PDB file of C-alpha atoms and ligand atoms in Angstrom:
ATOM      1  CA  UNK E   1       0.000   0.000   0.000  1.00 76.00           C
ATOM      2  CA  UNK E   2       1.863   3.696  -1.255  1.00 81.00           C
ATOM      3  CA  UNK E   3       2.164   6.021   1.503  1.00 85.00           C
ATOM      4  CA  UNK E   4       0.306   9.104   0.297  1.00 86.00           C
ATOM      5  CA  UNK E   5       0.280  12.417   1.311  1.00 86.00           C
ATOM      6  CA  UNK E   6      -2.376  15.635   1.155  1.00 89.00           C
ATOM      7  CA  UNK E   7      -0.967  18.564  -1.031  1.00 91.00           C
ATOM      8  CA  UNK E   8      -0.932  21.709   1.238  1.00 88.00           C
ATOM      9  CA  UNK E   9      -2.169  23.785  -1.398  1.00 88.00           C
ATOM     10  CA  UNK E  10      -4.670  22.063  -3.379  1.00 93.00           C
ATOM     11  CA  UNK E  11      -5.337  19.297  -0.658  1.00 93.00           C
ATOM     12  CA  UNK E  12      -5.547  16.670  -3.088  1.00 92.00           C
ATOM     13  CA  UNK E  13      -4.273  13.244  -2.408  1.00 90.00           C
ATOM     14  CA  UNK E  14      -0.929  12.431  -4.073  1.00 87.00           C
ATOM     15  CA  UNK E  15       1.492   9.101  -3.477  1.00 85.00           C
ATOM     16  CA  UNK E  16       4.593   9.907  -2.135  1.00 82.00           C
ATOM     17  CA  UNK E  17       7.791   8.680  -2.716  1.00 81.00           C
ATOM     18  CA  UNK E  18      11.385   9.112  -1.515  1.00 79.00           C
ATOM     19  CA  UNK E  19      12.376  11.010  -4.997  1.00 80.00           C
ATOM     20  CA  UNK E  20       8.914  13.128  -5.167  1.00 79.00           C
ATOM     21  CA  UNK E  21      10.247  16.224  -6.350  1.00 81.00           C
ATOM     22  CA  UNK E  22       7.140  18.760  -4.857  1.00 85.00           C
ATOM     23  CA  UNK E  23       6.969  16.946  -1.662  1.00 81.00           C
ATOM     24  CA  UNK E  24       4.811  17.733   0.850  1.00 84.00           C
ATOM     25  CA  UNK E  25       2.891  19.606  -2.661  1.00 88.00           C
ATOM     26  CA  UNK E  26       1.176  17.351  -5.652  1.00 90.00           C
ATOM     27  CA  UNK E  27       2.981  19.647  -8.282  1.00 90.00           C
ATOM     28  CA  UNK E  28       5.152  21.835  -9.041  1.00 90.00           C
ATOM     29  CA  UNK E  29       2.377  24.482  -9.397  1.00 91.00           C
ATOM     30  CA  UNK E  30       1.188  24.020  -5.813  1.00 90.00           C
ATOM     31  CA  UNK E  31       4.431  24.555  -4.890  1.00 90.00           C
ATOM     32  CA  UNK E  32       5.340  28.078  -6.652  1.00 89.00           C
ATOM     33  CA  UNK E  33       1.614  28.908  -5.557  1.00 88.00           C
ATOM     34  CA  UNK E  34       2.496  28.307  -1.789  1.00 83.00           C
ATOM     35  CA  UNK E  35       5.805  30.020  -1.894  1.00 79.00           C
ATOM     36  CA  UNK E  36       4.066  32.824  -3.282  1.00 81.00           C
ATOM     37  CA  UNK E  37       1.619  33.642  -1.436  1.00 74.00           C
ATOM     38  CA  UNK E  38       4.272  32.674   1.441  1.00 65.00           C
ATOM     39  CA  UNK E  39       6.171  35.583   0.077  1.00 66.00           C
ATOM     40  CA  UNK E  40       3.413  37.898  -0.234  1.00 71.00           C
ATOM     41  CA  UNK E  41       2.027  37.573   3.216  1.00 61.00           C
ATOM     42  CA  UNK E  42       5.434  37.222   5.182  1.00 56.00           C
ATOM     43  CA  UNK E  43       7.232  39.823   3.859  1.00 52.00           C
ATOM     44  CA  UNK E  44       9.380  39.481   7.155  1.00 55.00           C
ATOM     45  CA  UNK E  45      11.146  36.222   5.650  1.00 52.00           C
ATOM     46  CA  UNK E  46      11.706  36.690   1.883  1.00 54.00           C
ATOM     47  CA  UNK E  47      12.897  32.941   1.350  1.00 57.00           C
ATOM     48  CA  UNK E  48      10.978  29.826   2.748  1.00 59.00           C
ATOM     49  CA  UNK E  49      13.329  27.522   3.689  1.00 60.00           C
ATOM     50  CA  UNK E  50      13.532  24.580   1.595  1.00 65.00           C
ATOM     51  CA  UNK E  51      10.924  21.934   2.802  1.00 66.00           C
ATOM     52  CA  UNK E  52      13.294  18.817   4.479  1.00 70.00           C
ATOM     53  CA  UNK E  53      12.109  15.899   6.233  1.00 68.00           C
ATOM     54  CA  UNK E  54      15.246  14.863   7.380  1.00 70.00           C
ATOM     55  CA  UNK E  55      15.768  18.326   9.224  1.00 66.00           C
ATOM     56  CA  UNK E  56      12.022  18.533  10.306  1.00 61.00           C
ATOM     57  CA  UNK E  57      12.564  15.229  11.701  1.00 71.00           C
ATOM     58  CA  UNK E  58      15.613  16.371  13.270  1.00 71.00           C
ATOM     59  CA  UNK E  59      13.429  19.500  15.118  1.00 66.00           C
ATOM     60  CA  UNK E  60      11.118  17.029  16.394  1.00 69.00           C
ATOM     61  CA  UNK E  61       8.399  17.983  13.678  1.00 57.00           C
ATOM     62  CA  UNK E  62       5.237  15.292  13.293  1.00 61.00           C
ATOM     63  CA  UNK E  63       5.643  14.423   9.646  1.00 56.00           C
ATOM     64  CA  UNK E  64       2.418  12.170  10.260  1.00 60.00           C
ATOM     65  CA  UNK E  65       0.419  15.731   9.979  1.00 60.00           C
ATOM     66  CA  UNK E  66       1.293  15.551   6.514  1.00 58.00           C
ATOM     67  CA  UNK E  67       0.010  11.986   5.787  1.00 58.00           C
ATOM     68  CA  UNK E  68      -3.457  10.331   4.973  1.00 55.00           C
ATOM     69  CA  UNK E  69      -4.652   6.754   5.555  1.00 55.00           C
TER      70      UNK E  69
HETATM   71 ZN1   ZN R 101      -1.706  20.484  -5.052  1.00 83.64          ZN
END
């Protein structure tokens, strides 16, 4: 059974896998539209930190938020 995961943006249902080049987002388009509007409302950071599981893991972050049954 593929682990999947929800797409931030668009909140549809994509499989993930350890190469998935948008992870947590289903496309590339999700993923430019969340940095934008990142950018746009947080003008206090201008660049989002590139998304990494390893280092969320490493933070203590609950990667299960991002994952569906
Ligand atoms: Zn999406």
């Amino acid at each position: 059974m593929p682990i999947t995961v929800q797409c931030p943006q668009c909140k549809k249902t994509v499989e993930w896998n350890s190469d998935f080049p948008f992870k947590p987002f289903c496309s590339e388009r999700c993923k430019l539209i969340d940095l934008g509007d990142w950018a746009s409302e947080k003008h206090a950071i201008p660049v989002k930190p590139e998304f990494d599981p390893q280092l969320l893991d490493e933070l203590g972050f609950d990667e299960e938020h991002f994952f569906k049954e």
